[in-house]
Amino acid sequence: MTNKDYSNKIFKFILKISAIVSFSILVLLFVVLLKHSYLAIKTFKLKFFIDTTWDPVFEKFGALPFVYGTLLTSFLALIISAPISISVALFLSEFANRRLKEFLGVIISLLAAIPSVIYGLVGIFVLAPLMREYIGPGIQKIFGFLPFFQGSVYGLDYFTASIVLSIMITPTITSISTELFDAVPKSLREASLALGATKWEMIKISVLKTTKVGVIAALLLGLGRAIGETMAVTMVIGNVPNISLSLFSSGATLASVIANEFTEATSDLYLSSLYYIGLVLLLVTLALNLSSKILIKYLVKTK
Amino acid sequence: MKKIIKNAIAAVVILSNLIFAQKVVLINGAGATFPYPLYSKWFYEYAKIDKTVNFNYQSIGSGGGIRQIFAQTVDFGATDAFLTEEQLKQAPGKILHIPTTAGAVVLIYNIPELKGKEPLRLTPEIISKIYLGKIKKWNDKLIQTENPNVTLPDKNIVVARRSDGSGTTFIFTDYLCEISAEWKNRVGKGTSVNWPVGLGGKGNEGVAGIVKNTPYSIGYVEISYAIQNNLDYAIVKNKDGYYVKPTIESITAAVEDKAKNMPDDYRVSIVNAGGKNSYSISGFTWILVYQKQKDPIRGEKLVKFLKWALTDGQKYCAELHYAPLPKNLVDKVLKTIETIEY
Amino acid sequence: MNRKLKDKIFQFFIYLSVSIVSFVLLFITGYVLYKGFSSINLDFFIRLPKPVGEKGGGMVNAIVGSFMIVGIASLFSVPLSILTGVYLSEYKNEKFANIVRSSLEILGAVPSIIIGIFVYGLVVYPMKRFSLLAGSIALSIIMIPLIARTTEEMLNMVPTTIKEAGLSLGIKNWKVIFYIILNTAKPGVLTGVLLSLARVFGETAPLLFTSFGNRFWHRSILDPAAALPLQIFVYAISPYDDWNRQAWAGAFVLIVIVYILIIVSRRLVLKYK
């Protein structure tokens, strides 16, 4: 009898240790980030996010250009990706047969698995020249009067970065949305069809309306993914810490400035400012993920 | 299946440890992209000469070289921006600047209409105004006047500069400060500055890449990068009014003009040199080492390499478009290298 | 007719979206394979990089480096996260389990560049060296939430009847969990491992400040090491045509490895379900 007690206890102990280690990594993460960003936090406090100057020579650091770049590219990516991702998800749940669903499922997982640096590579050598030669000037011919499309198109700008990001977040939004749509009971669909609805009307009433909250959660997760994306963005955004209304301007994001300048931050304040940016990036990403989880919990509760 | 994976991992680890069990010392350095073509050639050739050591150099910019040598995560740093008095005081130990070569920062441009024609002529005023954002078009009066034999296009100038901490930037902005009071007051000099205009490229490689791929652009890079990538570069009017092409001779002329006032620690700027043949935007590049080496084996191999670089290594400079150091300077530097303790 | 028109437009848009997504995937894959294939030669797989600007040379140190960094990362993360996953599944109602589950969810959402600066501050800076080891630690932190969560999910899918059967035969609890339940869930758990391998094989950002890169061979795990995605990045942003060519070759190798891992893991999941 005692033998059984011991071995089970030991086993549970080992399991608990593993869990503790996993948990401590997160704690350590916050500790290290806070420790290294402390200097910048003390020096700049919250003004950090309103200041537009990023000047390593005079040691004045303001993160607004990066916040702007991150928000602009991520939201634009979401706007581009959302209708497409949701449509694909609808296709998978409402139109596709089993084989097609499986086949498209593979395509989506592969798209999700392509490393960021390869997206960047294709972005530099395929998308940027296309932008510069054809798409940019094309857009300018029609919409050039708008402030969003002013200026020469060099190919490495907010617009290119947003398009690359939109491709990268599509699998995330699609896969979650597909699951949500699949979960809608058949009866609900049949009810609206029986009342004479067209397929689009059936989808609008029975599927989209009921899964609205979940889809928003999926979009939030996609947004979170876009905000933290580093390599592909760094390679196509131009790396200029400025703020411009034109989508054809080069810019920088919170993640790209860290990637570009971290190993070269020559002073303690410089490095600390980059850690401060990292801390903020982390908090924003977590906030989005948390909101997404809360929405999903709400969804489950109201079922 | 799990077993297979575990066994494969174990095999790779064991095998690689066997392969690497030879006693080859790895010495790590990081820093300037300015001399990277020369350094990478040096390390490649030196690995054949002394098979007991490999030098791993990561070209991350002078800012990175300074940062990492201060943090002591590398054995040596490399920079074209010499340390200031303040920085020297902040270092955890005494750091020596070992000059290795001198190079030229050239203004590369990509103007399709000018391809294959004479190089563009630029004055200091034009260069500073372009980078201040005051001259916006290629066919601006100032540029056209200096280049009467070509018709410049009516296109916007796409300016490229560095997005990382760069010694090349330091040399270039040092030059801009010397020739433009406005630049000096508004922007200043440094490895990283608050640029009024410009697209950011990472490393000399990044700037060369932008100019190569973007029509009607201009950028500043070390001459090696211009030549290796078939990029056109400009002739610059120097302090005494002569238009000088960046060549090994004109870099050496700049070195000799300014080296008259060479301090003992070799921290000197050679921009805006005078004389008929000096190229205005030249600069030394240095390797940063601690005078007291922590590790005797690495220290010894590092010193051996530095001596080789200053003597036999100099023969690789010319073919890569760097100026070999003049003999009297080499003698002085070799004596400094002798003071490194390990 | 208005309604019918709306319906047709809507269906058109759906088919358009599906075509766009399929086209993008096929284009990217095809383009990488095409550019990469024409750039690959034997040298690429067996030679070290040549000096800047010279043609030729290869990425053998980066390919081996990637395998080693990922391999050692797995040594850390796989046992640890599987055990954590078992804990979360077995004791799912304990308060501590909920805390761990939430922290893993949070950890899984951290952008990989932040993991990079974290491990720089934790390992590289105090050790005063960039190293393969630091790179492995960074990658293992990315792998842990993925594997732990998948393990927990897969274990939960094992019917309780199996556990009850084992216990009723008088087998000790821990043996039931370890030998019977885990074994049953093996294909599912393996899927999680393969997916996380696919993910970290392509990660660049966390390696920028940890394993740093190496033009030669690393001599031990305490040296900086080259890695495939890192090398692709450096070569892609450079102006040298030969380096750009090698970047495509590297991308080809990388995408093939990642795709194989994904496809194998999908097969396993289907078999399991």
Short mmCIF file of N, CA and C in Angstrom, two decimals, chain C residues 174-247:
data_model
loop_
_atom_site.label_atom_id
_atom_site.label_comp_id
_atom_site.label_asym_id
_atom_site.label_seq_id
_atom_site.Cartn_x
_atom_site.Cartn_y
_atom_site.Cartn_z
N TRP C 174 -0.02 6.38 -11.70
CA TRP C 174 0.95 7.04 -12.56
C TRP C 174 1.32 6.17 -13.74
N LYS C 175 1.28 4.84 -13.53
CA LYS C 175 1.58 3.96 -14.65
C LYS C 175 0.48 4.03 -15.70
N VAL C 176 -0.76 4.14 -15.21
CA VAL C 176 -1.87 4.25 -16.15
C VAL C 176 -1.68 5.47 -17.03
N ILE C 177 -1.37 6.60 -16.36
CA ILE C 177 -1.20 7.84 -17.12
C ILE C 177 -0.06 7.71 -18.11
N PHE C 178 1.07 7.27 -17.57
CA PHE C 178 2.27 7.31 -18.39
C PHE C 178 2.27 6.28 -19.50
N TYR C 179 1.94 5.04 -19.16
CA TYR C 179 2.09 3.98 -20.16
C TYR C 179 0.86 3.81 -21.03
N ILE C 180 -0.32 4.02 -20.44
CA ILE C 180 -1.51 3.71 -21.23
C ILE C 180 -2.07 4.94 -21.92
N ILE C 181 -2.39 5.95 -21.11
CA ILE C 181 -3.04 7.12 -21.71
C ILE C 181 -2.09 7.86 -22.66
N LEU C 182 -0.89 8.10 -22.20
CA LEU C 182 0.07 8.83 -23.03
C LEU C 182 0.35 8.08 -24.33
N ASN C 183 0.44 6.76 -24.21
CA ASN C 183 0.67 5.94 -25.38
C ASN C 183 -0.47 6.04 -26.37
N THR C 184 -1.68 6.03 -25.84
CA THR C 184 -2.84 6.14 -26.73
C THR C 184 -2.83 7.48 -27.44
N ALA C 185 -2.41 8.50 -26.68
CA ALA C 185 -2.44 9.84 -27.27
C ALA C 185 -1.19 10.16 -28.08
N LYS C 186 -0.30 9.15 -28.19
CA LYS C 186 1.00 9.41 -28.81
C LYS C 186 0.93 10.13 -30.15
N PRO C 187 0.13 9.70 -31.13
CA PRO C 187 0.12 10.41 -32.41
C PRO C 187 -0.29 11.87 -32.25
N GLY C 188 -1.27 12.12 -31.38
CA GLY C 188 -1.70 13.50 -31.18
C GLY C 188 -0.61 14.35 -30.56
N VAL C 189 0.05 13.80 -29.55
CA VAL C 189 1.12 14.54 -28.89
C VAL C 189 2.26 14.81 -29.87
N LEU C 190 2.56 13.79 -30.66
CA LEU C 190 3.63 13.95 -31.64
C LEU C 190 3.31 15.06 -32.63
N THR C 191 2.02 15.17 -32.98
CA THR C 191 1.60 16.25 -33.87
C THR C 191 2.00 17.59 -33.30
N GLY C 192 1.73 17.77 -31.99
CA GLY C 192 2.08 19.02 -31.34
C GLY C 192 3.58 19.30 -31.45
N VAL C 193 4.37 18.23 -31.23
CA VAL C 193 5.82 18.40 -31.30
C VAL C 193 6.24 18.81 -32.71
N LEU C 194 5.71 18.11 -33.71
CA LEU C 194 6.09 18.42 -35.09
C LEU C 194 5.68 19.84 -35.48
N LEU C 195 4.48 20.25 -35.06
CA LEU C 195 4.04 21.60 -35.39
C LEU C 195 4.95 22.64 -34.76
N SER C 196 5.35 22.39 -33.52
CA SER C 196 6.23 23.38 -32.89
C SER C 196 7.60 23.37 -33.55
N LEU C 197 8.06 22.23 -34.00
CA LEU C 197 9.33 22.17 -34.73
C LEU C 197 9.23 22.99 -36.01
N ALA C 198 8.11 22.80 -36.72
CA ALA C 198 7.93 23.56 -37.96
C ALA C 198 7.95 25.05 -37.67
N ARG C 199 7.33 25.43 -36.57
CA ARG C 199 7.28 26.84 -36.23
C ARG C 199 8.66 27.41 -35.95
N VAL C 200 9.43 26.75 -35.06
CA VAL C 200 10.70 27.35 -34.66
C VAL C 200 11.81 27.20 -35.69
N PHE C 201 11.66 26.24 -36.61
CA PHE C 201 12.70 26.09 -37.61
C PHE C 201 12.84 27.37 -38.43
N GLY C 202 11.69 28.05 -38.62
CA GLY C 202 11.73 29.25 -39.46
C GLY C 202 11.90 30.54 -38.69
N GLU C 203 11.99 30.48 -37.38
CA GLU C 203 12.06 31.71 -36.58
C GLU C 203 13.39 32.43 -36.73
N THR C 204 13.31 33.72 -37.02
CA THR C 204 14.54 34.50 -37.16
C THR C 204 14.73 35.46 -35.99
N ALA C 205 13.66 36.20 -35.66
CA ALA C 205 13.78 37.28 -34.67
C ALA C 205 14.45 36.86 -33.36
N PRO C 206 14.06 35.72 -32.77
CA PRO C 206 14.70 35.40 -31.48
C PRO C 206 16.17 35.06 -31.62
N LEU C 207 16.62 34.72 -32.84
CA LEU C 207 18.02 34.35 -32.99
C LEU C 207 18.92 35.55 -33.24
N LEU C 208 18.31 36.70 -33.62
CA LEU C 208 19.11 37.89 -33.94
C LEU C 208 20.02 38.29 -32.79
N PHE C 209 19.48 38.14 -31.57
CA PHE C 209 20.27 38.61 -30.42
C PHE C 209 20.74 37.47 -29.54
N THR C 210 20.61 36.25 -30.00
CA THR C 210 21.04 35.14 -29.16
C THR C 210 22.12 34.33 -29.85
N SER C 211 21.75 33.65 -30.94
CA SER C 211 22.81 32.86 -31.55
C SER C 211 23.65 33.71 -32.52
N PHE C 212 23.08 34.86 -32.92
CA PHE C 212 23.86 35.94 -33.53
C PHE C 212 24.35 35.67 -34.95
N GLY C 213 24.78 34.46 -35.28
CA GLY C 213 25.28 34.19 -36.61
C GLY C 213 26.78 33.90 -36.60
N ASN C 214 27.22 33.12 -37.57
CA ASN C 214 28.63 32.74 -37.60
C ASN C 214 29.03 32.44 -39.04
N ARG C 215 30.15 33.01 -39.50
CA ARG C 215 30.59 32.76 -40.88
C ARG C 215 31.33 31.43 -40.97
N PHE C 216 31.67 30.91 -39.78
CA PHE C 216 32.38 29.63 -39.76
C PHE C 216 31.59 28.64 -38.90
N TRP C 217 32.24 27.55 -38.52
CA TRP C 217 31.60 26.60 -37.63
C TRP C 217 31.68 27.08 -36.20
N HIS C 218 30.62 26.82 -35.46
CA HIS C 218 30.69 27.00 -34.03
C HIS C 218 31.44 25.80 -33.47
N ARG C 219 32.20 26.02 -32.37
CA ARG C 219 32.99 24.91 -31.86
C ARG C 219 32.27 24.17 -30.75
N SER C 220 31.34 24.84 -30.13
CA SER C 220 30.59 24.20 -29.07
C SER C 220 29.29 24.96 -28.97
N ILE C 221 28.41 24.52 -28.09
CA ILE C 221 27.14 25.24 -27.99
C ILE C 221 27.31 26.59 -27.32
N LEU C 222 28.53 26.88 -26.84
CA LEU C 222 28.73 28.18 -26.22
C LEU C 222 29.25 29.22 -27.22
N ASP C 223 29.33 28.82 -28.49
CA ASP C 223 29.76 29.76 -29.52
C ASP C 223 28.56 30.30 -30.29
N PRO C 224 28.71 31.49 -30.91
CA PRO C 224 27.65 31.93 -31.80
C PRO C 224 27.51 30.94 -32.95
N ALA C 225 26.32 30.80 -33.46
CA ALA C 225 26.12 29.82 -34.53
C ALA C 225 25.30 30.41 -35.66
N ALA C 226 25.54 29.92 -36.85
CA ALA C 226 24.76 30.35 -38.00
C ALA C 226 23.45 29.58 -37.99
N ALA C 227 22.42 30.17 -38.53
CA ALA C 227 21.14 29.47 -38.64
C ALA C 227 20.52 29.85 -39.98
N LEU C 228 19.75 28.94 -40.52
CA LEU C 228 19.22 29.12 -41.87
C LEU C 228 18.38 30.38 -42.04
N PRO C 229 17.34 30.60 -41.20
CA PRO C 229 16.53 31.80 -41.42
C PRO C 229 17.32 33.09 -41.22
N LEU C 230 18.29 33.08 -40.28
CA LEU C 230 19.13 34.25 -40.05
C LEU C 230 19.93 34.58 -41.29
N GLN C 231 20.53 33.55 -41.87
CA GLN C 231 21.38 33.74 -43.04
C GLN C 231 20.54 34.23 -44.22
N ILE C 232 19.33 33.69 -44.35
CA ILE C 232 18.45 34.14 -45.42
C ILE C 232 18.18 35.62 -45.27
N PHE C 233 17.89 36.05 -44.04
CA PHE C 233 17.60 37.46 -43.78
C PHE C 233 18.78 38.34 -44.19
N VAL C 234 19.97 38.03 -43.70
CA VAL C 234 21.14 38.84 -43.99
C VAL C 234 21.41 38.90 -45.49
N TYR C 235 21.31 37.75 -46.16
CA TYR C 235 21.57 37.72 -47.59
C TYR C 235 20.48 38.43 -48.39
N ALA C 236 19.23 38.36 -47.89
CA ALA C 236 18.13 38.96 -48.66
C ALA C 236 18.24 40.48 -48.71
N ILE C 237 18.66 41.11 -47.59
CA ILE C 237 18.69 42.56 -47.59
C ILE C 237 20.00 43.11 -48.14
N SER C 238 20.88 42.25 -48.57
CA SER C 238 22.16 42.74 -49.11
C SER C 238 22.02 43.01 -50.60
N PRO C 239 22.93 43.79 -51.15
CA PRO C 239 22.84 44.11 -52.57
C PRO C 239 23.58 43.12 -53.47
N TYR C 240 24.29 42.16 -52.89
CA TYR C 240 25.08 41.25 -53.72
C TYR C 240 24.19 40.22 -54.40
N ASP C 241 24.27 40.17 -55.72
CA ASP C 241 23.42 39.24 -56.46
C ASP C 241 23.64 37.81 -56.01
N ASP C 242 24.91 37.44 -55.78
CA ASP C 242 25.17 36.06 -55.40
C ASP C 242 24.56 35.74 -54.04
N TRP C 243 24.60 36.70 -53.13
CA TRP C 243 23.98 36.47 -51.84
C TRP C 243 22.47 36.36 -51.98
N ASN C 244 21.89 37.20 -52.83
CA ASN C 244 20.44 37.10 -53.04
C ASN C 244 20.07 35.72 -53.57
N ARG C 245 20.89 35.24 -54.49
CA ARG C 245 20.65 33.91 -55.06
C ARG C 245 20.68 32.86 -53.95
N GLN C 246 21.68 32.99 -53.07
CA GLN C 246 21.78 32.01 -51.99
C GLN C 246 20.63 32.14 -51.00
N ALA C 247 20.09 33.36 -50.87
CA ALA C 247 18.93 33.53 -49.99
C ALA C 247 17.77 32.70 -50.51
#
